[in-house]
Short mmCIF file of C-alpha atoms and ligand atoms in Angstrom, two decimals:
data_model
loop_
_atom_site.label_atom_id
_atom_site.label_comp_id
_atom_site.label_asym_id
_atom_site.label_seq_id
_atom_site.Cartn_x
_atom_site.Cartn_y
_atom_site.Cartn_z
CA UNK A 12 2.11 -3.16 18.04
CA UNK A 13 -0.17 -0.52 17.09
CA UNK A 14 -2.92 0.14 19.26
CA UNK A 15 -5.64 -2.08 17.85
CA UNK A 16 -9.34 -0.67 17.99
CA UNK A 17 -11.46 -2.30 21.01
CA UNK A 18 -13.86 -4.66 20.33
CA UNK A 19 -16.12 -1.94 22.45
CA UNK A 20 -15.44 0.51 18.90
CA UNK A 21 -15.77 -2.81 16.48
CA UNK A 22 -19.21 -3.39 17.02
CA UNK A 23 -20.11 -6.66 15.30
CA UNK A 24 -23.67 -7.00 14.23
CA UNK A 25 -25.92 -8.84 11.74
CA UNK A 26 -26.94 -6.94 8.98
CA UNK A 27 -30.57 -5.74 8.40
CA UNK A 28 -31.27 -7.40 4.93
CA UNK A 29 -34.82 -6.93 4.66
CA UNK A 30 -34.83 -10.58 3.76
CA UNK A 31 -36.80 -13.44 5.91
CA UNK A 32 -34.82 -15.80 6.91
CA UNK A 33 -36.83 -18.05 6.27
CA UNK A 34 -37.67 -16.77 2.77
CA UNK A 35 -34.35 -18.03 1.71
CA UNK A 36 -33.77 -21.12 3.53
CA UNK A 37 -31.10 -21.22 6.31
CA UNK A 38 -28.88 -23.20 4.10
CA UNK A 39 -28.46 -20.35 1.54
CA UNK A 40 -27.23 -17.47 3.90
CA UNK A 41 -23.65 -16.86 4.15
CA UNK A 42 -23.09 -16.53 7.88
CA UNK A 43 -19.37 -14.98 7.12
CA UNK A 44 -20.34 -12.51 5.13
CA UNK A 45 -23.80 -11.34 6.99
CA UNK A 46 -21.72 -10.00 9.90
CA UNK A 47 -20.30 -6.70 9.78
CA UNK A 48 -17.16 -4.28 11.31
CA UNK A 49 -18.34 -0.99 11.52
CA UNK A 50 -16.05 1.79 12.49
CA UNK A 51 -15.62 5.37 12.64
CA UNK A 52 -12.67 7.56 11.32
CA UNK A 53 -12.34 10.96 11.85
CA UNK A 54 -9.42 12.72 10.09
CA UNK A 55 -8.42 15.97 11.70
CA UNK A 56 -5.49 17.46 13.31
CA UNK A 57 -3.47 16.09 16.34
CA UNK A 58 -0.17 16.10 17.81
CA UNK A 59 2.32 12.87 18.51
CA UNK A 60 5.16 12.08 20.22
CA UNK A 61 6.57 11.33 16.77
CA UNK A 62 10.57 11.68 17.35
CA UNK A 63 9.88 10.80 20.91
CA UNK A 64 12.06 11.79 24.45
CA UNK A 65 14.00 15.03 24.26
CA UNK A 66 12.32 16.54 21.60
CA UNK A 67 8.91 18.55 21.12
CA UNK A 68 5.79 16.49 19.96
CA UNK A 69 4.91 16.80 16.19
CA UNK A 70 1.45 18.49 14.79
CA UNK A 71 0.16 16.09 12.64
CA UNK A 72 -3.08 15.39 10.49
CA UNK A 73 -4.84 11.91 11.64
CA UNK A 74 -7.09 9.42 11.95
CA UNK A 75 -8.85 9.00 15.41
CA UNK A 76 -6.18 11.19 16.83
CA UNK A 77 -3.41 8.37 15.96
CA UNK A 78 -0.53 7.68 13.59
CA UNK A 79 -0.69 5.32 11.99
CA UNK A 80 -4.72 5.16 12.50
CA UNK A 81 -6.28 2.54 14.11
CA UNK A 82 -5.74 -0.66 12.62
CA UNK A 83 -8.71 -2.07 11.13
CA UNK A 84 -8.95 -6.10 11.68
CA UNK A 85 -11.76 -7.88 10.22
CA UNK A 86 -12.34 -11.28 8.61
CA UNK A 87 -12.45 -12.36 4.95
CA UNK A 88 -15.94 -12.31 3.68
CA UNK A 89 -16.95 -9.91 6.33
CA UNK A 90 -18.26 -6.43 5.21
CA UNK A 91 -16.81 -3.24 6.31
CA UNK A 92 -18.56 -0.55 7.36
CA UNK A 93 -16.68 2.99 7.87
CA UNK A 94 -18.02 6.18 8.41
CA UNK A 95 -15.93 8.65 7.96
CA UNK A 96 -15.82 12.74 9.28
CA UNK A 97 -13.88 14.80 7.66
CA UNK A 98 -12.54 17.35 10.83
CA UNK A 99 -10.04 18.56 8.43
CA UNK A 100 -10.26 22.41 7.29
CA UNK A 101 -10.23 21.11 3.43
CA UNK A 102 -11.90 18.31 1.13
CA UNK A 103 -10.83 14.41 1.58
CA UNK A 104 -11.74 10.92 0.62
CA UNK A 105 -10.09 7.33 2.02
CA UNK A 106 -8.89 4.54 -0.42
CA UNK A 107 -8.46 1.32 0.62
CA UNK A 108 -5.77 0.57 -1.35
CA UNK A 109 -5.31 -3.29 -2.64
CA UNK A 110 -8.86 -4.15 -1.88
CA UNK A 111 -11.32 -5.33 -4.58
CA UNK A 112 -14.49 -3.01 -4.20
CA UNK A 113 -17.09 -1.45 -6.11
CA UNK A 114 -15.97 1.53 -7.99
CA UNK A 115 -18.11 3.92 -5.55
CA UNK A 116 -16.52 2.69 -2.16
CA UNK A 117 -12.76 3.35 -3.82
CA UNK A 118 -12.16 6.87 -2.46
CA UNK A 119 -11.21 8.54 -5.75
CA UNK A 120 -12.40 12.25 -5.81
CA UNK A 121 -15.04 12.59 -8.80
CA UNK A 122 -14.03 9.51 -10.22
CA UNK A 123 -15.95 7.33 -7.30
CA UNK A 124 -17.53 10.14 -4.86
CA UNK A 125 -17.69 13.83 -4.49
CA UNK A 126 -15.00 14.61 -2.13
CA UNK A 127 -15.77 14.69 1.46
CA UNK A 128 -16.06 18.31 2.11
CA UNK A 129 -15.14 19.42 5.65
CA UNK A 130 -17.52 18.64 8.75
CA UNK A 131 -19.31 16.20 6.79
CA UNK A 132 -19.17 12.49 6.87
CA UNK A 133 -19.33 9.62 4.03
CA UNK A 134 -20.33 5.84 4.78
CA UNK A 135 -17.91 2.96 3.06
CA UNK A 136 -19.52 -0.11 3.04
CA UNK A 137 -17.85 -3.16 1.07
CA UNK A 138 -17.46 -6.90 1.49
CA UNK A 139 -13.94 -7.82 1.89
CA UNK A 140 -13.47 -10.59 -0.71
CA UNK A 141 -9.39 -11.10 -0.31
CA UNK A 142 -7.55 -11.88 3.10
CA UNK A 143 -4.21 -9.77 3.39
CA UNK A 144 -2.46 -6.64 4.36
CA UNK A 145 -3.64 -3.43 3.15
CA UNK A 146 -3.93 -0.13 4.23
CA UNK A 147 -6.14 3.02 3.44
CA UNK A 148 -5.28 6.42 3.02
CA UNK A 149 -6.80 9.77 1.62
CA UNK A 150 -6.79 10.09 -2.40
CA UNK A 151 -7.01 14.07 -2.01
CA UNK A 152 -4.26 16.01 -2.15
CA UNK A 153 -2.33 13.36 -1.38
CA UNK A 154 1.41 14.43 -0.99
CA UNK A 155 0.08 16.56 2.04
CA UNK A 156 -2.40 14.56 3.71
CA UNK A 157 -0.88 11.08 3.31
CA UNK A 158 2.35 12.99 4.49
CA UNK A 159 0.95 14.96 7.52
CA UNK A 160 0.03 11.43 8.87
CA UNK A 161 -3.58 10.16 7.63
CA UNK A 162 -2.95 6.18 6.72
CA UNK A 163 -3.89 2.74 8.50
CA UNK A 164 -3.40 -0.63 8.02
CA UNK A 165 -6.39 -2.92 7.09
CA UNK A 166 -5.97 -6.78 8.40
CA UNK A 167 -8.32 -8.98 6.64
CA UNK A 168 -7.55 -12.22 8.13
CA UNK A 169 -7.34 -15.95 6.75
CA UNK A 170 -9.84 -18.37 7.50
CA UNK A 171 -7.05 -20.36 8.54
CA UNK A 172 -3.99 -18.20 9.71
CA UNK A 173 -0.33 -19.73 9.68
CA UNK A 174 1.00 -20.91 12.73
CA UNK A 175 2.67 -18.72 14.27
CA UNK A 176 3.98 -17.86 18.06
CA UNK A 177 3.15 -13.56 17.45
CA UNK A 178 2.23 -11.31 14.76
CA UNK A 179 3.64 -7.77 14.39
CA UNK A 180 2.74 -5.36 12.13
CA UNK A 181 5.20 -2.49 10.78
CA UNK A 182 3.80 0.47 9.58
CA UNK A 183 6.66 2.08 7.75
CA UNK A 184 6.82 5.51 7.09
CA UNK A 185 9.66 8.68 5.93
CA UNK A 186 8.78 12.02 7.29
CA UNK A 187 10.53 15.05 6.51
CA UNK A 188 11.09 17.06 9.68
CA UNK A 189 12.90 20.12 10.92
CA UNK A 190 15.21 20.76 13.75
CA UNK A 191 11.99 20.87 16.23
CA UNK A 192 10.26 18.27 14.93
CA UNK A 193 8.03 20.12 12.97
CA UNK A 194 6.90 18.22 9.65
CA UNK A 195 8.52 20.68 6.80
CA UNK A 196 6.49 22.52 4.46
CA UNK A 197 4.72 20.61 0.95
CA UNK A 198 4.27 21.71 -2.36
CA UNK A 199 8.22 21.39 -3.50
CA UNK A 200 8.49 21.01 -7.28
CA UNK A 201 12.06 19.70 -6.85
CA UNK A 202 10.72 16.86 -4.86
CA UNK A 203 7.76 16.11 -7.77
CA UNK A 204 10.60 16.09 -10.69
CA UNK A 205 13.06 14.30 -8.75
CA UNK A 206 12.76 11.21 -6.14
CA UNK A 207 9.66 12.68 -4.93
CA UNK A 208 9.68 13.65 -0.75
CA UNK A 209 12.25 11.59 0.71
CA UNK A 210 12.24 12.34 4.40
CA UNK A 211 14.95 12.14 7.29
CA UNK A 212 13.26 10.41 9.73
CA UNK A 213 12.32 6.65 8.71
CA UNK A 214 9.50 5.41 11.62
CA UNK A 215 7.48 2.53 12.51
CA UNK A 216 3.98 2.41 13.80
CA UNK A 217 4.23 6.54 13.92
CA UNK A 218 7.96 6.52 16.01
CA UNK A 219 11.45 5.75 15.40
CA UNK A 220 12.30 2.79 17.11
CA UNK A 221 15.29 1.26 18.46
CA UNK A 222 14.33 -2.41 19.30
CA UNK A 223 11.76 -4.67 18.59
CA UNK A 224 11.30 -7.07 21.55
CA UNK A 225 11.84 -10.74 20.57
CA UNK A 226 11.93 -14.06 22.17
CA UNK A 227 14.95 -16.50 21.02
CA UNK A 228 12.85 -19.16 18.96
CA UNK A 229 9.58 -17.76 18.49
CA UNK A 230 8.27 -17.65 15.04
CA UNK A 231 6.84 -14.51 13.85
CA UNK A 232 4.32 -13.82 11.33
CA UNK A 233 6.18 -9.61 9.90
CA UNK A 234 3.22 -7.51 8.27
CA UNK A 235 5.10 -4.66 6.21
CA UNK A 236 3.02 -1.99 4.73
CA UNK A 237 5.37 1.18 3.18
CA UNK A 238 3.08 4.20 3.71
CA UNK A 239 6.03 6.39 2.62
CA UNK A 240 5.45 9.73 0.25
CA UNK A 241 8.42 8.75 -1.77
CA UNK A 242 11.11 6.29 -0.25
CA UNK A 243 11.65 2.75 -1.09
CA UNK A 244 12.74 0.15 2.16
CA UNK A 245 14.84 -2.40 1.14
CA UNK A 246 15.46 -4.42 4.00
CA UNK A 247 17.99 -6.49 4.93
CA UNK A 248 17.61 -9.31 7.63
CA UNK A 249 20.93 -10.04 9.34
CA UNK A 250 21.09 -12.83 10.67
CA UNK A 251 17.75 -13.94 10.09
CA UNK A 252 16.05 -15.38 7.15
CA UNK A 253 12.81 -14.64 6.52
CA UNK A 254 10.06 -16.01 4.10
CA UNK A 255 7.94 -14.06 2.00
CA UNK A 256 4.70 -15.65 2.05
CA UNK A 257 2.70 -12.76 0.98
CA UNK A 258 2.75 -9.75 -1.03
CA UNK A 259 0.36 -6.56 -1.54
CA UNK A 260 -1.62 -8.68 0.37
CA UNK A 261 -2.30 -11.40 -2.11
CA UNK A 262 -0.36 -15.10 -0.78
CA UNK A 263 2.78 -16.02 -2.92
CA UNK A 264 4.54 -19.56 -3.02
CA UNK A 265 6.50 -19.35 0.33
CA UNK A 266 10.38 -18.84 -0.38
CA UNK A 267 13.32 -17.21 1.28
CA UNK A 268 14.26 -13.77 0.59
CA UNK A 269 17.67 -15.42 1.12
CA UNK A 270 20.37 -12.74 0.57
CA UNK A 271 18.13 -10.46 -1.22
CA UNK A 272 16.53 -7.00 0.71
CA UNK A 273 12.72 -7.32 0.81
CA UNK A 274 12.29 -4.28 -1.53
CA UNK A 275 9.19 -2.36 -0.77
CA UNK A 276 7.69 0.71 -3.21
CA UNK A 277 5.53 3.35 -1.61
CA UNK A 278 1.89 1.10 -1.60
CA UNK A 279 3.45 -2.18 -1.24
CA UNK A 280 3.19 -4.71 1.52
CA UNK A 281 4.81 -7.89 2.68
CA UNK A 282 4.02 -10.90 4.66
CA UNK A 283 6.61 -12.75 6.40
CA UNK A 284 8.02 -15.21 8.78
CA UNK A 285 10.70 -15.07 10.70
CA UNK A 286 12.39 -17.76 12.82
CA UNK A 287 13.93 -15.69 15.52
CA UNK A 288 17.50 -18.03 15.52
CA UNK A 289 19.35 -15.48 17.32
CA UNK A 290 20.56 -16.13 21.38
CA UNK A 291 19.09 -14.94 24.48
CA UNK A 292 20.23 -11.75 25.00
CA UNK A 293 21.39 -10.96 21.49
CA UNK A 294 20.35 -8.25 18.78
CA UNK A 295 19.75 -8.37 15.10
CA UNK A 296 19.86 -5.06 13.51
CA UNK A 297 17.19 -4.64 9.69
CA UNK A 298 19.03 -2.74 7.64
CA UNK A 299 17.62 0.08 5.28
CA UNK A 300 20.25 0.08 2.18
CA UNK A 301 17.81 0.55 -0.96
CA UNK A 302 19.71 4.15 -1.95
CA UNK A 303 23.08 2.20 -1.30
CA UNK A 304 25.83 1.97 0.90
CA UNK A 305 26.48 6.00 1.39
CA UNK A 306 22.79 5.90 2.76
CA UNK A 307 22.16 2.85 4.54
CA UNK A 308 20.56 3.05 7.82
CA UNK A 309 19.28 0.91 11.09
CA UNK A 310 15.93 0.90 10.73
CA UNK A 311 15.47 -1.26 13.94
CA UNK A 312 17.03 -4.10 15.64
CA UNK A 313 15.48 -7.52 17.21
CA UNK A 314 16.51 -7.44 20.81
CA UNK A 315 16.00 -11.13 21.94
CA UNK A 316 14.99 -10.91 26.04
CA UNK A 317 16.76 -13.20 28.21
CA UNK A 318 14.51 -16.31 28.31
CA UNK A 319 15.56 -19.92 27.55
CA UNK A 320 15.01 -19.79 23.46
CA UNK A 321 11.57 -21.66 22.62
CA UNK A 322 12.42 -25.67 21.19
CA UNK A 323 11.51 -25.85 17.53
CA UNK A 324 8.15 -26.87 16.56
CA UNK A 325 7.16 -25.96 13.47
CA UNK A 326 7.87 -27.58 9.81
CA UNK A 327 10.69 -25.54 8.35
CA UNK A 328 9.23 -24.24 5.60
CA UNK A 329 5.35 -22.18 6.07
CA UNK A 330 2.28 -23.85 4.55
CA UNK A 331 1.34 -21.53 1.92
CA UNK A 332 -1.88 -19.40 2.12
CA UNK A 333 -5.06 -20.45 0.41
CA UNK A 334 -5.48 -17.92 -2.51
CA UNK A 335 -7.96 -14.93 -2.61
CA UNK A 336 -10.57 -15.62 -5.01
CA UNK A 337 -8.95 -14.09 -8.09
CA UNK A 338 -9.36 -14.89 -11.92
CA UNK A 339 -6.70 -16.22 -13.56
CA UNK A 340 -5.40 -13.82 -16.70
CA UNK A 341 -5.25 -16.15 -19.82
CA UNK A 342 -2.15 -14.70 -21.15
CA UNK A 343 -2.18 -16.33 -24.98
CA UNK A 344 -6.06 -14.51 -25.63
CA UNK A 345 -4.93 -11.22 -23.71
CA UNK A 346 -5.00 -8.05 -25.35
CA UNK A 347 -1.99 -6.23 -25.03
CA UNK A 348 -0.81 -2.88 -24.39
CA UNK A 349 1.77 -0.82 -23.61
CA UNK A 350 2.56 2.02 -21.23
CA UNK A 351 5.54 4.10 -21.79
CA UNK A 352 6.45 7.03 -18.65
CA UNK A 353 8.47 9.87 -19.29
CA UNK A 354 9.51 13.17 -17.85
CA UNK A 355 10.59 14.29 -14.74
CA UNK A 356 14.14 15.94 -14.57
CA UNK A 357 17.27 14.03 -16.40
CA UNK A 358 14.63 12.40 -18.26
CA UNK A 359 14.65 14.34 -21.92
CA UNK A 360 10.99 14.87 -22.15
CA UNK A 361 10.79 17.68 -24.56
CA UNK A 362 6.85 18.23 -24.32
CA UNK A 363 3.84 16.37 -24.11
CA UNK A 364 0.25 16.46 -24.79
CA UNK A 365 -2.35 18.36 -22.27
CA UNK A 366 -5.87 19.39 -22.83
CA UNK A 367 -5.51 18.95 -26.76
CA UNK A 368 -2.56 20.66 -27.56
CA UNK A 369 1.03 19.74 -27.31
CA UNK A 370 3.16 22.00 -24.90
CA UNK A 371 6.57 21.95 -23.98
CA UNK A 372 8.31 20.87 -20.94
CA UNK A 373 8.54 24.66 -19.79
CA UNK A 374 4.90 24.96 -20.18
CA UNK A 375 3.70 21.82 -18.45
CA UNK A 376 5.74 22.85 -15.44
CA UNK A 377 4.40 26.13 -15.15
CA UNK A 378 1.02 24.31 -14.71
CA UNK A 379 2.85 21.35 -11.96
CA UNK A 380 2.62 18.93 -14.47
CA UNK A 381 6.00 16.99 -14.80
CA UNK A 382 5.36 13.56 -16.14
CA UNK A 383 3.09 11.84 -19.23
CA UNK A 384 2.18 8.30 -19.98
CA UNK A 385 2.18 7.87 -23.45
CA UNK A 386 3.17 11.34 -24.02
CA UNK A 387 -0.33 12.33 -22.25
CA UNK A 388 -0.46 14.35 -19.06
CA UNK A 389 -3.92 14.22 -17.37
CA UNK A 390 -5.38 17.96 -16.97
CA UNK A 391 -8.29 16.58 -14.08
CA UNK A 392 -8.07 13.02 -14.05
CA UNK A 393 -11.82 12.54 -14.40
CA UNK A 394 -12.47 13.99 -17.33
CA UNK A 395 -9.70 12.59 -19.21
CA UNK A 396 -10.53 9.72 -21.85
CA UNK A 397 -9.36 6.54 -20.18
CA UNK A 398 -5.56 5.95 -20.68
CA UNK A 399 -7.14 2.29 -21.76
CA UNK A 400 -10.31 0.78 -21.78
CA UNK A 401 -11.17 -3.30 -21.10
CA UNK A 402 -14.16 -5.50 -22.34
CA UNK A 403 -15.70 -6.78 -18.51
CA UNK A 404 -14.02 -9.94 -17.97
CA UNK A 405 -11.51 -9.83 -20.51
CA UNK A 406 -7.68 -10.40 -20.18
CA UNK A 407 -4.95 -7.82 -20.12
CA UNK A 408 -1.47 -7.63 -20.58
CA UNK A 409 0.09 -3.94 -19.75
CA UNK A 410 3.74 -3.87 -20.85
CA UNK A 411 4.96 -0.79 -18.04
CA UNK A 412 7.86 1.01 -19.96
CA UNK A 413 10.04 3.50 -17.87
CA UNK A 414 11.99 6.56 -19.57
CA UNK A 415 12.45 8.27 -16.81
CA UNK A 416 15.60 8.85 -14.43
CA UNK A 417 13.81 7.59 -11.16
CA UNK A 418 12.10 4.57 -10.23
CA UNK A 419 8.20 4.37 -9.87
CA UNK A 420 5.55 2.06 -8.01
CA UNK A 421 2.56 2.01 -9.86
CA UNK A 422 -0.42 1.37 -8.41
CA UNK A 423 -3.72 -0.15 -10.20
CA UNK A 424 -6.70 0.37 -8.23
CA UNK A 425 -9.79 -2.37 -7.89
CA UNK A 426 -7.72 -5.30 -9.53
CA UNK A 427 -4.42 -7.25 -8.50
CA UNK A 428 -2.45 -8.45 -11.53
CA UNK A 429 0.47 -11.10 -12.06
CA UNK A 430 3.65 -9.12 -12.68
CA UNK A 431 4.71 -12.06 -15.28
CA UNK A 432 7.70 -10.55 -17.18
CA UNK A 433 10.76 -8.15 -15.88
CA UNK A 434 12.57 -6.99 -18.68
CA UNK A 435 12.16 -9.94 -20.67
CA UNK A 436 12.36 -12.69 -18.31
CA UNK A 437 9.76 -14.71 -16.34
CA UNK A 438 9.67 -12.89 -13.12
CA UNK A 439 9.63 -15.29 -10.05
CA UNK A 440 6.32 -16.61 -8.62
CA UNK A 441 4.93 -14.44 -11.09
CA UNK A 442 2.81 -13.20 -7.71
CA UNK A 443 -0.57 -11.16 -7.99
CA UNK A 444 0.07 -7.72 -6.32
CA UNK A 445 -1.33 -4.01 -6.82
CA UNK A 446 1.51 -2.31 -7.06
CA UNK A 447 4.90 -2.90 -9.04
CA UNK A 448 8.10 -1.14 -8.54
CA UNK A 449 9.12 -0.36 -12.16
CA UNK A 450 12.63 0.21 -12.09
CA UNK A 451 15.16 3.08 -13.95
CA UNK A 452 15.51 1.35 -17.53
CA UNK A 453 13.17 -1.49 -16.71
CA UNK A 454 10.08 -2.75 -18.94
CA UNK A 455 7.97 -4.80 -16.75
CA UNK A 456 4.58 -6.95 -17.95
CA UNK A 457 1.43 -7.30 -15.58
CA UNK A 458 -1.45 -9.88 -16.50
CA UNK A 459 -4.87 -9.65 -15.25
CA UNK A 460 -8.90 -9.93 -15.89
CA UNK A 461 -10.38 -6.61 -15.74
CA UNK A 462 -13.50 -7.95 -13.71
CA UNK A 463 -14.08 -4.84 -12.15
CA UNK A 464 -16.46 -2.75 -13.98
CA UNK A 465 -15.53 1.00 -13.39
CA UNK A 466 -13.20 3.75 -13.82
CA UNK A 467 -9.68 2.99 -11.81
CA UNK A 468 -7.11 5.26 -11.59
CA UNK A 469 -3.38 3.61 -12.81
CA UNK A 470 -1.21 6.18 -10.85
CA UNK A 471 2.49 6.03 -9.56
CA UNK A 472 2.43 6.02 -5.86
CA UNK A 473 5.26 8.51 -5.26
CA UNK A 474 2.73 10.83 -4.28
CA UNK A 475 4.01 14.14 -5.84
CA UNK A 476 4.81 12.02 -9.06
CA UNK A 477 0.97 11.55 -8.90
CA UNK A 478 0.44 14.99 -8.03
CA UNK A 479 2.26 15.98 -11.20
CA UNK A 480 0.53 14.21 -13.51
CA UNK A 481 1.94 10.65 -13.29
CA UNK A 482 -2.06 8.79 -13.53
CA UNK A 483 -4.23 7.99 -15.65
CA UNK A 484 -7.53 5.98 -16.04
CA UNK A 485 -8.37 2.52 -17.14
CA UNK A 486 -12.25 1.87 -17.35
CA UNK A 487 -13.45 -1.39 -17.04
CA UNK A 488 -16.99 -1.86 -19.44
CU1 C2O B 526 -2.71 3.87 -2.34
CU2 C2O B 526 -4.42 5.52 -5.68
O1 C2O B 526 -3.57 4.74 -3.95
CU1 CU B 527 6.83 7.91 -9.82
#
């Protein structure tokens, strides 16, 4: 597990509302949501054991000194309250990516804040209306900082948690390093028209990991959050046969990924349990395949220890979640739309339009800018017209069309949608999520109520696709 923060640093406390008691009537103050986790973050540089024994310690950029940083835990309908420094020697912000938060406390530079500029600190302060995994990250020059090591998971848990013997949580992450562990230099344009920054060194929790201690029979509840720059996980359970009972956070009907990898885009997170069936003694290796066969790795194994293997006791199959409170999309009034991403290399773009005037392909990569929606590539995000904008409350159907060579998980800040439709066909469980993997060829269709007033960026979350112009803005009146 990742080193959790103390309850000494999560200082619990009753917020100051300036309201009597009394005034209201005891019966009318939420008791959940008057308590509050405040923490501090300070992103700045550090060094980690990251490839461990044998080899020299990596300098990183992180949070609290840690990678992944600490792990936030609070409860739903809680607020959160995070200061946070920036030690760093250029601007930064933190998104908390997934949750459902003013526009303000979202972390996008200009669009929700001024950056954080270094030495200087900037208070979030949110309610946390959904249970789930998430995780938070800078939204400044992201590639780099996201890269160098600044992310963290945020656990907001359930009311009423599944059963479960253990929790673990898997931070996973792709680092590109160098023959001394040294993290290899940013800023390739290769890497923004291609795949993005696929590393060589896949790691959980901030090390690469042989075994993950298990007990024979012991149910586990998995928390997967990809953190990656660029690389995809799909995972493959030998042995074992997990259920997906949660994704980006948001609970889904509980099934079993059955012989399918648990595919996870940069930004995406799973729930699951997992019935450890294996022996005493045994090992059950997860399996990394999503860029096929030629470049399938272990990414860890289950190492059962040698005691007597736990007697079943509980019901096969997971009670399901209670759902965050999220509005339903009413898909036959929606309004529709339609997204179309090109560019990149292999992808035929010829030219797009940037700051008024069409350029070509040449042009737009002289100025880093590789991809368009709509044949539109952003110039500065926040003063671009929106990409889309939605009536408060209304219902929205985004059809997400890719033209490009590579895949792309795109990311809609302050809303989850229902993927509904995947190429055509009803996708399964239709589940709410934040972030959709929108494959080579594929035409995928999200549903959801824009109920969050503000500007949100829309923004693929291969981080130097998003540095080269793959975002845009959808405002919310
Ligand atoms: Cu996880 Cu716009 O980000
Ligand atoms: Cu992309």
């Amino acid at each position: 597990m990742v080193e959790q923060l103390s309850t000494t640093s999560t200082r619990r406390r009753f917020l100051q509302t300036g309201v009597a008691v009394s005034a209201l009537g005891a019966a009318s103050i939420d008791m959940r949501s008057a308590v509050a986790v405040e923490i501090e973050l300070t992103a700045a540089e550090a060094t980690i054991p990251l490839v461990g024994e044998g080899h020299p310690a990596t300098d990183v950029w992180a949070f609290n000194d840690r990678v992944p940083g600490p792990v936030i835990r609070a409860r739903q309908g809680e607020r959160l309250n995070v200061a946070v420094t920036n030690g760093l020697s250029e601007p930064t912000t933190v998104h908390w990516h997934g949750l459902r938060i003013p526009v303000g406390m979202d972390g996008v530079p200009h669009l929700s804040q001024p950056p954080i500029k270094p030495g200087e600190t900037f208070t979030y302060d949110f309610e946390l209306k959904d249970a789930g995994t998430y995780w938070y990250h800078p939204h400044v020059n992201s590639s780099e900082q996201v890269g160098r090591g600044l992310h963290g998971a945020l656990i907001v848990e359930e009311a009423n948690p599944p059963e479960v013997d253990r929790e673990l949580l898997w931070v996973l992450d792709d680092w590109r390093l160098d023959q001394e562990a040294a993290i290899a230099p940013f800023g390739n344009m290769h890497d923004a028209s291609h795949n993005g920054r696929l590393g060589n060194s896949a790691t959980i929790n901030g090390a690469i990991r042989d075994v993950e201690p298990v007990r024979a029979g012991e149910r586990v509840r998995l928390r997967l959050i990809n953190v990656a720059n660029a690389r995809t996980f799909g995972l493959a359970f030998r042995d074992l046969d997990p259920w997906v009972i949660a994704l980006d956070g948001q609970p889904v009907e509980p099934h079993r990924l059955g012989e399918q990898a648990l595919t996870l885009g940069v930004g995406m997170r799973a729930d699951l349990i997992i019935d450890m069936v294996g022996k005493p003694e045994s090992e059950s290796v997860v399996i990394d395949g999503h860029y096929g066969a030629n470049f399938a790795y272990e990414l860890i194994r289950f190492s059962y220890d040698d005691a007597p293997s736990l007697p079943p006791r509980f019901d096969d199959r997971p009670v399901a979640l209670l759902p965050n409170p999220l509005a339903e999309p009413d898909i036959a009034s929606a309004k529709r739309h339609r997204l179309v991403f090109e560019g990149g290399a292999m992808g035929g773009m010829t030219g797009a339009m940037m700051g008024g005037r069409r350029m070509s392909m040449r042009e737009l990569a002289g100025k880093g800018r590789l991809w368009a929606i709509n044949g539109m590539v952003p110039e500065e995000i926040y003063r671009e017209p929106p990409m889309l904008t939605a009536a408060r409350d209304s219902s929205q159907i985004i059809e997400l069309v890719n033209r490009t060579a590579f895949e792309h998980p795109l990311h809609l800040h302050g809303h989850s949608f229902r993927v509904i439709k995947r190429d055509g066909r009803d996708e399964p469980y239709q589940p709410f999520r934040d972030t959709v993997l929108l494959g080579v060829d594929e035409t995928i269709e999200v549903a959801f109520v824009a109920d969050n007033p503000g500007k949100w960026m829309f923004h693929c979350h291969v981080l130097e696709h998003q540095g080269s112009g793959m975002m845009g803005v959808i405002e919310v009146l």
